[in-house]
Coordinates of C-alpha atoms in Angstrom, one line a residue:
Chain W
M1 CA -40.9 -219.0 -130.8
P2 CA -40.0 -219.4 -127.2
T3 CA -41.7 -222.1 -125.2
F4 CA -42.4 -223.0 -121.6
T5 CA -42.6 -226.6 -120.7
P6 CA -43.8 -227.6 -117.2
L7 CA -41.7 -230.7 -116.0
G8 CA -43.3 -231.1 -112.6
T9 CA -46.5 -229.7 -111.2
A10 CA -46.9 -231.6 -107.9
S11 CA -46.9 -230.0 -104.5
A12 CA -44.6 -231.4 -101.9
V13 CA -44.7 -235.1 -102.9
P14 CA -45.1 -236.9 -106.3
A15 CA -48.7 -237.8 -106.8
H16 CA -51.1 -239.1 -109.5
G17 CA -48.3 -239.2 -112.1
R18 CA -47.3 -235.6 -111.3
H19 CA -43.7 -234.8 -110.6
L20 CA -41.9 -232.4 -108.3
S21 CA -41.4 -228.8 -109.3
A22 CA -39.4 -227.9 -112.4
A23 CA -40.1 -226.0 -115.7
L24 CA -38.1 -225.5 -118.8
L25 CA -38.0 -222.3 -120.9
T26 CA -36.6 -222.8 -124.3
H27 CA -35.5 -220.1 -126.8
H28 CA -33.1 -220.3 -129.8
G29 CA -32.2 -223.8 -128.7
R30 CA -31.0 -222.8 -125.2
H31 CA -32.8 -223.4 -121.9
I32 CA -33.5 -221.7 -118.6
L33 CA -34.6 -224.2 -115.9
F34 CA -36.9 -222.9 -113.2
D35 CA -36.7 -225.0 -110.0
C36 CA -35.1 -228.4 -109.9
G37 CA -37.2 -230.9 -107.8
E38 CA -35.9 -234.4 -107.3
G39 CA -35.9 -236.3 -110.6
T40 CA -35.6 -233.3 -112.9
Q41 CA -32.8 -234.9 -114.8
Y42 CA -35.2 -237.8 -115.6
R43 CA -37.8 -235.3 -116.6
L44 CA -35.4 -233.6 -119.0
H45 CA -34.8 -237.1 -120.6
A46 CA -38.5 -237.6 -120.9
V47 CA -39.0 -234.4 -122.9
E48 CA -35.8 -235.0 -124.9
A49 CA -34.2 -231.8 -123.7
S50 CA -30.4 -231.7 -123.2
A51 CA -29.1 -230.6 -119.9
A52 CA -26.0 -229.4 -121.8
R53 CA -28.2 -226.6 -123.3
I54 CA -29.2 -225.1 -119.9
D55 CA -27.6 -221.7 -119.3
V56 CA -29.4 -220.7 -116.1
I57 CA -31.0 -222.6 -113.3
A58 CA -33.3 -220.3 -111.3
I59 CA -34.4 -221.8 -107.9
T60 CA -37.3 -220.2 -106.2
H61 CA -36.6 -221.5 -102.7
L62 CA -34.9 -224.2 -100.7
H63 CA -37.8 -226.4 -99.9
G64 CA -36.8 -229.9 -101.1
D65 CA -39.6 -230.3 -103.6
H66 CA -38.1 -227.4 -105.5
C67 CA -34.4 -228.0 -105.3
Y68 CA -33.4 -231.6 -104.4
G69 CA -32.7 -232.5 -108.0
L70 CA -30.0 -229.9 -108.4
P71 CA -27.0 -231.9 -107.1
G72 CA -27.9 -234.8 -109.4
L73 CA -28.3 -232.5 -112.4
L74 CA -25.0 -230.8 -111.7
S75 CA -23.2 -234.1 -111.3
S76 CA -24.6 -235.4 -114.5
M77 CA -23.5 -232.2 -116.3
A78 CA -20.0 -232.9 -114.9
L79 CA -20.0 -236.5 -116.0
Q80 CA -21.2 -235.4 -119.5
Q81 CA -18.0 -233.2 -119.6
R82 CA -19.8 -229.9 -119.8
T83 CA -17.6 -227.0 -120.4
D84 CA -20.2 -224.2 -120.9
P85 CA -20.6 -221.9 -118.0
L86 CA -23.7 -222.2 -115.9
V87 CA -25.4 -219.7 -113.6
C88 CA -27.5 -220.9 -110.6
I89 CA -29.6 -218.3 -109.0
G90 CA -31.4 -218.8 -105.6
P91 CA -32.0 -217.5 -102.2
P92 CA -29.5 -217.5 -99.3
G93 CA -28.4 -221.0 -98.3
L94 CA -28.0 -222.3 -101.8
K95 CA -24.2 -221.9 -101.8
A96 CA -23.7 -223.5 -98.4
W97 CA -25.9 -226.4 -99.3
L98 CA -24.1 -227.1 -102.6
A99 CA -20.7 -226.7 -100.9
A100 CA -21.8 -229.3 -98.2
T101 CA -23.2 -231.8 -100.8
P102 CA -20.7 -234.5 -101.8
G103 CA -19.7 -233.9 -105.4
T104 CA -21.4 -230.6 -106.1
A105 CA -19.2 -227.9 -104.6
P106 CA -19.0 -225.4 -107.5
A107 CA -15.2 -225.3 -107.2
D108 CA -15.0 -229.1 -107.8
L109 CA -17.1 -229.1 -111.0
P110 CA -15.3 -229.2 -114.3
F111 CA -17.3 -226.2 -115.7
A112 CA -17.7 -222.7 -114.4
C113 CA -20.7 -222.8 -112.1
T114 CA -21.6 -219.4 -110.7
V115 CA -24.0 -219.4 -107.8
R116 CA -25.8 -216.1 -107.5
E117 CA -27.3 -216.2 -104.0
M118 CA -29.5 -213.3 -103.2
I119 CA -32.1 -212.1 -100.7
P120 CA -35.4 -212.1 -102.6
P121 CA -35.7 -208.5 -103.8
P122 CA -38.7 -206.4 -102.9
A123 CA -39.0 -205.0 -106.4
C124 CA -38.4 -206.5 -109.8
T125 CA -34.6 -206.8 -110.2
T126 CA -32.6 -208.0 -113.1
V127 CA -30.7 -211.1 -112.2
W128 CA -29.4 -212.3 -115.6
R129 CA -29.0 -210.9 -119.1
G130 CA -28.7 -213.1 -122.1
R131 CA -28.3 -212.5 -125.8
H132 CA -32.0 -212.4 -126.5
A133 CA -33.7 -211.9 -123.2
W134 CA -33.3 -211.0 -119.5
L135 CA -34.5 -212.4 -116.3
E136 CA -35.9 -210.6 -113.3
A137 CA -36.7 -211.8 -109.8
H138 CA -39.1 -210.5 -107.2
A139 CA -39.7 -211.7 -103.6
L140 CA -42.8 -213.8 -103.1
D141 CA -44.8 -214.5 -99.9
H142 CA -44.3 -218.1 -98.5
R143 CA -43.0 -219.6 -95.2
V144 CA -39.3 -219.2 -96.2
P145 CA -37.5 -216.7 -98.5
V146 CA -38.8 -217.3 -102.0
M147 CA -38.4 -215.4 -105.3
G148 CA -40.5 -215.7 -108.5
Y149 CA -39.0 -215.0 -111.9
R150 CA -40.0 -213.2 -115.1
W151 CA -38.2 -213.7 -118.4
T152 CA -38.6 -211.1 -121.1
T153 CA -37.2 -210.9 -124.6
Y154 CA -35.6 -207.6 -125.7
T155 CA -37.7 -205.2 -127.8
R156 CA -36.6 -205.7 -131.4
T157 CA -36.2 -203.1 -134.0
G158 CA -39.0 -203.0 -136.5
P159 CA -38.6 -204.7 -139.9
L160 CA -36.9 -202.7 -142.7
D161 CA -39.0 -202.3 -145.9
V162 CA -36.1 -202.9 -148.3
E163 CA -38.2 -202.3 -151.4
R164 CA -39.4 -198.9 -150.1
A165 CA -35.8 -197.9 -149.2
R166 CA -34.6 -198.8 -152.7
A167 CA -37.5 -196.8 -154.2
L168 CA -36.3 -193.8 -152.1
G169 CA -32.8 -194.2 -153.6
V170 CA -31.0 -196.1 -150.9
S171 CA -28.4 -198.3 -152.6
H172 CA -25.2 -198.7 -150.6
P173 CA -25.5 -201.9 -148.4
P174 CA -24.3 -200.3 -145.2
D175 CA -27.0 -197.7 -145.4
F176 CA -29.7 -200.4 -144.9
G177 CA -28.1 -201.3 -141.6
R178 CA -27.8 -197.7 -140.5
L179 CA -31.5 -197.1 -141.2
K180 CA -32.4 -200.2 -139.2
E181 CA -30.3 -199.0 -136.3
G182 CA -32.1 -195.6 -136.4
T183 CA -29.7 -193.4 -138.3
P184 CA -30.9 -191.3 -141.2
V185 CA -29.0 -191.6 -144.5
T186 CA -28.5 -189.4 -147.5
T187 CA -28.8 -191.1 -150.9
D188 CA -26.6 -190.4 -153.9
D189 CA -29.0 -187.9 -155.3
G190 CA -29.1 -186.0 -152.0
T191 CA -32.4 -187.3 -150.7
R192 CA -32.5 -187.6 -146.9
V193 CA -34.2 -190.9 -145.8
R194 CA -35.3 -191.1 -142.2
P195 CA -35.6 -194.5 -140.4
D196 CA -39.3 -193.9 -139.8
D197 CA -39.8 -193.8 -143.6
V198 CA -38.7 -197.4 -144.1
V199 CA -38.5 -199.2 -140.7
G200 CA -41.7 -200.5 -139.0
P201 CA -42.5 -199.9 -135.4
P202 CA -40.4 -201.6 -132.7
Q203 CA -41.5 -205.1 -131.9
P204 CA -42.0 -205.5 -128.1
G205 CA -40.6 -208.5 -126.4
V206 CA -42.7 -211.4 -124.9
S207 CA -42.6 -212.4 -121.3
C208 CA -43.1 -215.4 -119.1
A209 CA -43.5 -215.5 -115.4
Y210 CA -42.8 -218.4 -113.0
I211 CA -44.5 -217.7 -109.7
T212 CA -44.5 -220.3 -107.0
D213 CA -44.7 -220.9 -104.0
T214 CA -46.6 -218.0 -102.7
R215 CA -49.7 -216.4 -101.3
P216 CA -51.2 -213.8 -103.7
G217 CA -49.4 -210.5 -103.2
P218 CA -47.3 -207.7 -104.6
G219 CA -44.6 -210.1 -105.9
S220 CA -47.2 -212.2 -107.9
R221 CA -48.8 -209.0 -109.3
A222 CA -45.5 -207.5 -110.4
L223 CA -44.2 -210.6 -112.1
A224 CA -47.5 -211.4 -113.8
Q225 CA -47.9 -207.8 -115.0
R226 CA -48.8 -208.0 -118.7
A227 CA -47.0 -211.4 -118.9
H228 CA -47.8 -213.3 -122.1
L229 CA -47.7 -216.6 -120.1
A230 CA -47.7 -217.0 -116.3
Y231 CA -47.3 -220.2 -114.3
H232 CA -48.7 -219.5 -110.8
D233 CA -49.0 -221.4 -107.6
A234 CA -52.6 -222.9 -107.4
T235 CA -52.1 -225.5 -104.8
F236 CA -55.7 -225.5 -103.5
G237 CA -59.3 -225.1 -104.6
S238 CA -61.5 -222.4 -102.9
E239 CA -62.7 -224.8 -100.2
H240 CA -59.2 -224.8 -98.8
A241 CA -58.6 -221.0 -99.0
A242 CA -57.7 -220.8 -95.3
R243 CA -55.2 -223.7 -95.6
A244 CA -53.7 -221.9 -98.6
T245 CA -53.1 -218.8 -96.6
E246 CA -51.8 -220.8 -93.6
T247 CA -49.3 -222.8 -95.7
G248 CA -48.2 -219.9 -97.9
H249 CA -49.9 -220.9 -101.1
S250 CA -52.6 -219.7 -103.4
T251 CA -56.0 -221.0 -104.5
A252 CA -56.7 -221.4 -108.2
A253 CA -59.2 -218.5 -107.9
Q254 CA -56.5 -216.3 -106.3
A255 CA -54.1 -217.1 -109.1
A256 CA -56.8 -216.1 -111.6
Q257 CA -57.5 -212.8 -109.8
I258 CA -53.8 -212.0 -110.0
A259 CA -53.7 -212.8 -113.7
R260 CA -56.9 -210.8 -114.4
R261 CA -55.7 -207.7 -112.5
S262 CA -52.2 -207.9 -113.9
G263 CA -53.3 -208.2 -117.5
T264 CA -51.7 -211.6 -117.9
H265 CA -52.6 -213.2 -121.3
R266 CA -52.5 -216.9 -120.6
L267 CA -52.4 -218.4 -117.1
L268 CA -51.1 -221.9 -116.2
L269 CA -52.1 -223.2 -112.8
G270 CA -49.3 -225.1 -111.1
H271 CA -48.1 -226.8 -107.9
L272 CA -51.3 -228.9 -107.4
S273 CA -51.9 -230.5 -104.0
A274 CA -51.8 -234.3 -103.9
R275 CA -55.4 -234.2 -102.6
Y276 CA -56.6 -233.5 -106.2
E277 CA -56.5 -236.2 -108.8
D278 CA -56.5 -233.7 -111.7
W279 CA -57.0 -230.0 -112.5
S280 CA -60.7 -230.1 -113.4
Q281 CA -62.1 -228.5 -110.3
L282 CA -59.4 -225.8 -110.1
E283 CA -59.6 -225.0 -113.8
A284 CA -63.4 -224.4 -113.5
E285 CA -62.9 -222.1 -110.5
A286 CA -60.1 -220.1 -112.2
R287 CA -61.8 -219.8 -115.6
R288 CA -64.8 -218.0 -114.1
I289 CA -62.3 -215.2 -113.3
H290 CA -59.7 -215.5 -116.0
P291 CA -61.0 -217.6 -119.0
N292 CA -57.6 -218.1 -120.6
T293 CA -56.5 -220.5 -117.9
E294 CA -55.5 -224.1 -117.8
G295 CA -53.9 -226.5 -115.4
A296 CA -50.3 -226.9 -116.4
R297 CA -49.7 -230.1 -118.4
E298 CA -46.4 -231.7 -117.7
G299 CA -44.3 -232.2 -120.8
H300 CA -46.4 -229.8 -123.0
A301 CA -44.4 -227.0 -124.6
Y302 CA -46.6 -223.9 -124.3
P303 CA -45.7 -221.1 -126.8
I304 CA -44.8 -217.8 -125.3
E305 CA -46.5 -215.5 -127.8
P306 CA -48.1 -212.1 -128.2
A307 CA -51.8 -211.9 -127.6
D308 CA -53.7 -211.8 -131.0
Chain B
M1 CA -40.2 -265.6 -98.2
P2 CA -37.8 -262.6 -98.3
T3 CA -37.3 -260.8 -101.6
F4 CA -34.8 -258.5 -103.1
T5 CA -36.0 -255.9 -105.7
P6 CA -33.5 -253.9 -107.6
L7 CA -34.9 -250.4 -108.1
G8 CA -32.0 -248.9 -110.0
T9 CA -29.1 -250.6 -111.8
A10 CA -27.5 -247.7 -113.7
S11 CA -24.0 -246.5 -113.2
A12 CA -23.4 -242.8 -112.6
V13 CA -26.2 -241.4 -114.9
P14 CA -29.7 -242.7 -115.8
A15 CA -29.5 -244.5 -119.2
H16 CA -31.5 -246.8 -121.5
G17 CA -34.5 -246.8 -119.0
R18 CA -32.3 -247.8 -116.1
H19 CA -32.4 -245.8 -112.9
L20 CA -29.9 -244.7 -110.3
S21 CA -28.8 -247.1 -107.6
A22 CA -31.2 -248.4 -105.1
A23 CA -32.6 -251.9 -104.0
L24 CA -35.3 -253.0 -101.7
L25 CA -35.1 -256.0 -99.4
T26 CA -38.6 -257.1 -98.1
H27 CA -39.3 -259.5 -95.3
H28 CA -42.4 -259.9 -93.2
G29 CA -43.8 -256.7 -94.8
R30 CA -40.9 -254.5 -93.8
H31 CA -38.1 -253.1 -95.9
I32 CA -34.4 -252.4 -95.9
L33 CA -33.4 -250.0 -98.6
F34 CA -29.9 -250.3 -100.0
D35 CA -28.6 -247.0 -101.5
C36 CA -30.9 -244.2 -102.4
G37 CA -30.0 -242.7 -105.8
E38 CA -32.0 -239.7 -107.0
G39 CA -35.6 -240.6 -107.8
T40 CA -35.7 -243.5 -105.4
Q41 CA -39.1 -242.3 -104.0
Y42 CA -40.5 -242.5 -107.5
R43 CA -39.1 -246.0 -107.9
L44 CA -40.8 -247.0 -104.6
H45 CA -44.1 -245.8 -106.1
A46 CA -43.4 -247.7 -109.3
V47 CA -43.1 -251.0 -107.4
E48 CA -46.0 -250.1 -105.0
A49 CA -43.8 -250.3 -101.9
S50 CA -44.5 -247.9 -99.0
A51 CA -41.7 -245.8 -97.7
A52 CA -43.5 -246.0 -94.4
R53 CA -42.4 -249.6 -94.1
I54 CA -38.7 -249.0 -94.5
D55 CA -36.8 -249.6 -91.2
V56 CA -33.2 -249.2 -92.4
I57 CA -31.6 -247.3 -95.2
A58 CA -28.1 -248.6 -95.8
I59 CA -26.0 -246.3 -98.0
T60 CA -22.8 -247.7 -99.5
H61 CA -21.0 -244.5 -100.3
L62 CA -21.5 -240.8 -100.8
H63 CA -21.2 -240.6 -104.6
G64 CA -24.4 -238.8 -105.8
D65 CA -25.7 -241.7 -107.9
H66 CA -26.0 -243.7 -104.6
C67 CA -27.4 -241.2 -102.2
Y68 CA -28.9 -238.1 -103.8
G69 CA -32.4 -239.5 -103.3
L70 CA -32.1 -239.6 -99.5
P71 CA -33.1 -236.0 -98.7
G72 CA -36.3 -236.3 -100.8
L73 CA -37.2 -239.7 -99.3
L74 CA -36.7 -238.4 -95.7
S75 CA -38.8 -235.3 -96.6
S76 CA -41.6 -237.4 -98.0
M77 CA -41.5 -239.6 -94.9
A78 CA -41.9 -236.4 -92.8
L79 CA -44.7 -235.1 -94.9
Q80 CA -46.4 -238.5 -94.7
Q81 CA -46.3 -238.0 -90.9
R82 CA -44.1 -241.0 -90.2
T83 CA -43.7 -241.8 -86.5
D84 CA -41.7 -245.1 -86.8
P85 CA -38.1 -244.8 -86.0
L86 CA -35.6 -245.0 -88.9
V87 CA -32.0 -246.0 -89.0
C88 CA -29.7 -244.6 -91.7
I89 CA -26.3 -246.2 -92.0
G90 CA -23.5 -244.9 -94.1
P91 CA -19.8 -243.8 -94.3
P92 CA -18.4 -240.6 -92.7
G93 CA -19.8 -237.5 -94.1
L94 CA -23.4 -238.7 -94.2
K95 CA -24.4 -236.8 -91.0
A96 CA -22.8 -233.5 -92.0
W97 CA -24.4 -233.7 -95.4
L98 CA -27.9 -234.3 -94.0
A99 CA -27.4 -231.6 -91.4
A100 CA -26.5 -229.1 -94.2
T101 CA -29.3 -230.1 -96.5
P102 CA -32.4 -227.8 -96.1
G103 CA -35.2 -229.9 -94.5
T104 CA -33.4 -233.1 -93.6
A105 CA -31.4 -232.4 -90.4
P106 CA -32.4 -235.5 -88.4
A107 CA -33.3 -233.2 -85.4
D108 CA -35.9 -231.4 -87.5
L109 CA -37.6 -234.6 -88.7
P110 CA -40.9 -235.5 -86.9
F111 CA -39.7 -239.1 -86.4
A112 CA -36.6 -240.6 -84.8
C113 CA -33.9 -240.8 -87.5
T114 CA -30.7 -242.3 -86.2
V115 CA -27.8 -241.8 -88.5
R116 CA -25.1 -244.4 -87.9
E117 CA -22.0 -243.1 -89.6
M118 CA -19.1 -245.5 -89.6
I119 CA -15.7 -246.0 -91.2
P120 CA -16.2 -249.0 -93.5
P121 CA -15.0 -251.9 -91.3
P122 CA -12.2 -254.2 -92.5
A123 CA -14.1 -257.3 -91.3
C124 CA -17.8 -258.2 -91.4
T125 CA -19.4 -256.2 -88.6
T126 CA -23.0 -256.2 -87.4
V127 CA -24.5 -252.8 -88.0
W128 CA -28.2 -253.6 -87.2
R129 CA -30.3 -256.3 -85.6
G130 CA -33.9 -256.7 -86.4
R131 CA -36.5 -259.2 -85.1
H132 CA -35.9 -261.7 -87.9
A133 CA -32.5 -260.8 -89.4
W134 CA -29.4 -258.8 -88.9
L135 CA -27.2 -256.7 -91.2
E136 CA -23.5 -256.7 -91.5
A137 CA -21.2 -254.3 -93.3
H138 CA -17.7 -254.7 -94.7
A139 CA -15.4 -252.2 -96.5
L140 CA -15.2 -252.4 -100.2
D141 CA -12.5 -251.1 -102.6
H142 CA -13.6 -248.0 -104.6
R143 CA -12.3 -244.5 -105.0
V144 CA -13.9 -243.2 -101.8
P145 CA -14.9 -245.1 -98.6
V146 CA -17.5 -247.6 -99.4
M147 CA -19.2 -250.4 -97.5
G148 CA -21.1 -253.4 -98.8
Y149 CA -23.9 -255.1 -96.8
R150 CA -25.0 -258.6 -96.0
W151 CA -28.4 -259.4 -94.6
T152 CA -29.0 -262.7 -92.9
T153 CA -32.1 -264.2 -91.2
Y154 CA -31.5 -265.9 -87.8
T155 CA -31.2 -269.6 -87.7
R156 CA -34.5 -271.1 -86.6
T157 CA -35.2 -274.0 -84.4
G158 CA -36.2 -277.2 -86.3
P159 CA -39.9 -278.2 -86.5
L160 CA -41.4 -280.2 -83.7
D161 CA -42.9 -283.5 -84.7
V162 CA -46.1 -283.2 -82.5
E163 CA -47.4 -286.7 -83.4
R164 CA -44.2 -288.4 -82.5
A165 CA -44.0 -286.4 -79.2
R166 CA -47.5 -287.6 -78.3
A167 CA -46.7 -291.2 -79.2
L168 CA -43.7 -291.0 -76.8
G169 CA -46.2 -289.9 -74.0
V170 CA -45.7 -286.1 -74.0
S171 CA -49.1 -284.6 -73.1
H172 CA -48.7 -281.4 -71.0
P173 CA -48.8 -278.4 -73.4
P174 CA -45.8 -276.6 -71.8
D175 CA -43.6 -279.7 -72.5
F176 CA -44.0 -279.2 -76.2
G177 CA -42.5 -275.7 -75.9
R178 CA -39.7 -277.0 -73.7
L179 CA -38.7 -279.6 -76.2
K180 CA -38.8 -277.1 -79.0
E181 CA -36.4 -274.8 -76.9
G182 CA -34.0 -277.7 -76.4
T183 CA -35.0 -278.9 -72.9
P184 CA -35.6 -282.7 -72.3
V185 CA -38.9 -283.5 -70.5
T186 CA -40.1 -286.5 -68.5
T187 CA -43.6 -287.9 -69.3
D188 CA -46.1 -289.0 -66.7
D189 CA -45.0 -292.6 -67.0
G190 CA -41.4 -291.6 -66.4
T191 CA -40.1 -291.8 -69.9
R192 CA -37.4 -289.2 -70.7
V193 CA -37.9 -287.5 -74.1
R194 CA -34.9 -285.7 -75.5
P195 CA -35.4 -282.8 -78.0
D196 CA -33.4 -284.7 -80.7
D197 CA -36.1 -287.4 -80.6
V198 CA -38.9 -285.0 -81.7
V199 CA -37.4 -281.8 -83.1
G200 CA -35.9 -281.6 -86.6
P201 CA -32.5 -280.1 -87.3
P202 CA -32.1 -276.3 -87.0
Q203 CA -33.1 -274.4 -90.1
P204 CA -30.2 -272.1 -91.1
G205 CA -31.0 -268.5 -92.2
V206 CA -30.9 -267.2 -95.7
S207 CA -28.6 -264.3 -96.7
C208 CA -28.5 -261.6 -99.4
A209 CA -25.5 -259.4 -100.1
Y210 CA -25.4 -256.0 -101.7
I211 CA -21.9 -255.3 -103.1
T212 CA -21.3 -252.1 -105.0
D213 CA -19.3 -250.0 -106.0
T214 CA -16.0 -252.0 -105.8
R215 CA -13.1 -253.7 -107.4
P216 CA -13.1 -257.4 -106.6
G217 CA -11.4 -258.0 -103.2
P218 CA -11.7 -259.3 -99.7
G219 CA -14.8 -257.3 -99.0
S220 CA -16.7 -258.7 -101.9
R221 CA -15.6 -262.2 -101.0
A222 CA -16.5 -261.9 -97.4
L223 CA -20.0 -260.5 -98.1
A224 CA -20.7 -263.0 -100.9
Q225 CA -19.6 -266.0 -98.8
R226 CA -22.3 -268.6 -99.2
A227 CA -24.9 -265.9 -99.9
H228 CA -28.2 -267.2 -101.3
L229 CA -28.4 -264.1 -103.5
A230 CA -25.7 -261.5 -104.2
Y231 CA -26.0 -258.3 -106.1
H232 CA -22.5 -257.3 -107.3
D233 CA -21.0 -254.4 -109.2
A234 CA -20.6 -255.4 -112.8
T235 CA -20.1 -252.1 -114.4
F236 CA -18.1 -253.3 -117.4
G237 CA -17.5 -256.1 -119.8
S238 CA -14.1 -257.8 -120.0
E239 CA -12.9 -255.5 -122.8
H240 CA -12.9 -252.7 -120.2
A241 CA -11.1 -254.6 -117.4
A242 CA -8.4 -251.9 -117.2
R243 CA -11.0 -249.1 -116.9
A244 CA -12.9 -251.1 -114.2
T245 CA -9.7 -251.3 -112.1
E246 CA -8.9 -247.6 -112.7
T247 CA -12.4 -246.4 -111.7
G248 CA -12.9 -248.8 -108.8
H249 CA -15.4 -251.1 -110.4
S250 CA -15.7 -254.8 -111.4
T251 CA -16.3 -256.6 -114.7
A252 CA -19.1 -259.1 -115.0
A253 CA -16.5 -261.9 -115.1
Q254 CA -14.9 -260.6 -111.9
A255 CA -18.3 -260.6 -110.2
A256 CA -18.8 -264.1 -111.4
Q257 CA -15.4 -265.2 -110.1
I258 CA -16.2 -263.8 -106.7
A259 CA -19.6 -265.6 -106.7
R260 CA -18.0 -268.9 -107.7
R261 CA -15.2 -268.8 -105.2
S262 CA -17.5 -267.6 -102.4
G263 CA -20.1 -270.3 -102.9
T264 CA -22.8 -267.7 -103.8
H265 CA -26.0 -269.4 -105.0
R266 CA -27.5 -266.8 -107.3
L267 CA -25.7 -263.8 -108.7
L268 CA -27.3 -260.6 -109.9
L269 CA -25.1 -258.3 -112.0
G270 CA -25.6 -254.6 -111.1
H271 CA -24.5 -251.0 -111.8
L272 CA -24.2 -251.3 -115.5
S273 CA -22.3 -248.6 -117.4
A274 CA -24.3 -246.4 -119.7
R275 CA -22.3 -247.7 -122.7
Y276 CA -24.2 -250.9 -122.6
E277 CA -27.8 -251.0 -123.9
D278 CA -28.6 -254.1 -122.0
W279 CA -27.1 -257.0 -120.0
S280 CA -26.7 -259.6 -122.7
Q281 CA -23.0 -259.4 -123.3
L282 CA -22.2 -259.2 -119.6
E283 CA -24.5 -262.1 -118.7
A284 CA -22.8 -264.3 -121.3
E285 CA -19.4 -263.4 -119.9
A286 CA -20.4 -264.1 -116.3
R287 CA -22.4 -267.3 -117.0
R288 CA -19.3 -269.0 -118.4
I289 CA -17.9 -268.7 -114.8
H290 CA -21.0 -268.8 -112.6
P291 CA -24.0 -270.2 -114.5
N292 CA -26.6 -269.0 -112.0
T293 CA -26.2 -265.4 -112.9
E294 CA -28.4 -262.7 -114.5
G295 CA -28.4 -259.0 -115.0
A296 CA -30.5 -257.5 -112.3
R297 CA -33.9 -256.6 -113.6
E298 CA -35.3 -253.4 -112.1
G299 CA -38.7 -253.9 -110.3
H300 CA -38.4 -257.7 -110.3
A301 CA -38.7 -259.2 -106.8
Y302 CA -36.1 -262.0 -106.5
P303 CA -36.8 -264.5 -103.8
I304 CA -34.0 -265.0 -101.3
E305 CA -34.2 -268.7 -100.8
P306 CA -32.1 -271.8 -99.9
A307 CA -30.4 -273.6 -102.7
D308 CA -32.4 -276.7 -103.7

């Protein structure tokens, strides 16, 4: 079961025990890290996650509270003698910054670090493909170029009903594989067995969206579309809606509207302003619109699972 | 009473609850920060020190574990609407790095941030003068340009014995000030009173040295010279003396030799390798040479005080 673990949910500065932006997606023992605010390597220790198992670091934008932990994390990976390749994705400026930071020029690292710098795309665009899932990005609406991300597992073939196949006369082991792959087979007695006879319906993938920092808009809606779990900028309560618009953020109610209209299953509010001690007010505002909502709890591994 | 508070005593990577390099010197409610490893702004919160009260940030060298927290700290100062000027001192490369880091170009900060970049000097050189103390730097011996620092309070005039001055016939208020400043005065009855008659001996300043990362050498010795408190690189135990030399560090015993030969009063061992769980072995090795030694405790405010 894939999980999504918020590591930092603070906005701009650490406050009330909340840390700077980062979140860890875990699947089959490997990680994708979204954002890398200062101190992310400490946060990984705190949740007992190994930096060595991170395959992709997806940075939303180059405001410090979302990226200043990247040099330290790359350096620690180097000191830990990482050899696995790493992909870092982010908006323009990421390459030049890493090249200018002492110790983190990708060419000087002892592992292959590919920096995929891209202008935030105006439509969902695949930016990485893994063995079990792929990652898309979409431009968001902030004060600087930002992209949100959406991770989705591949649709899997339905389960093969082995007993039923045997009953229909399938006996050669390779024929079970053929059926599972969608190829009809003919048994020894000449019966033709079609995949639909013995293979269940395809199992659609699950998806998780990471959407911050942004005003509500087409990027939020596209990424949250039918997501099983979505983490969305909810910096302010409704009393600061004007300030949210001005600073390029969302209110909790706006995040909930996005989730509701996009058919998001479960919504996590994120990126809380330091003016709030905790999530209670914003949770109440959002739940009136989208009941399956909570303020993201740092260190909690949320399952990314199909709706019941 | 000035104090020195180690904030991070780890070498290279966070380990065993130890944090990356930083230390805070506090005097008359203002701070000097030595080094600024990743997470230093969190460490300042942890010891309830305000970043707004930092006047000087003195960076030893541009290895990430000593400087990657600087962009985040400067950004937070900016967000906290700092207006006080700030001086950042460090070796060549500091300016270019800050200029290339999104959000920390000194010209873009809302307060005056002066970056004093200098080639580590081969002799003790004053790099900052404050109201109560001054700061010197001296080159150290590592794999890249490094400078250590030494902070010293100004020598103060001795105390005026007011009763004795009165007994000698001094009565006009301005005359007390003149005596304190070293000028003789003549009383109404013609008696000449010399400062030595009524003013105690000058009170020498106290000093604190921050010496890391380095092999033992002339820089260490010069900075530790008669220091009341010295924090010194002690990355390794004696069994790894060859590795210390190779990597540009000191053993605890070497740090103790420096302290002993330089007349340092109290020695704090610092920058402990992740291979050690705690200071016990290194403390034992160092105390055989310089008894007044301990492994630096993070978050503990050590007084900088004259020897008894």
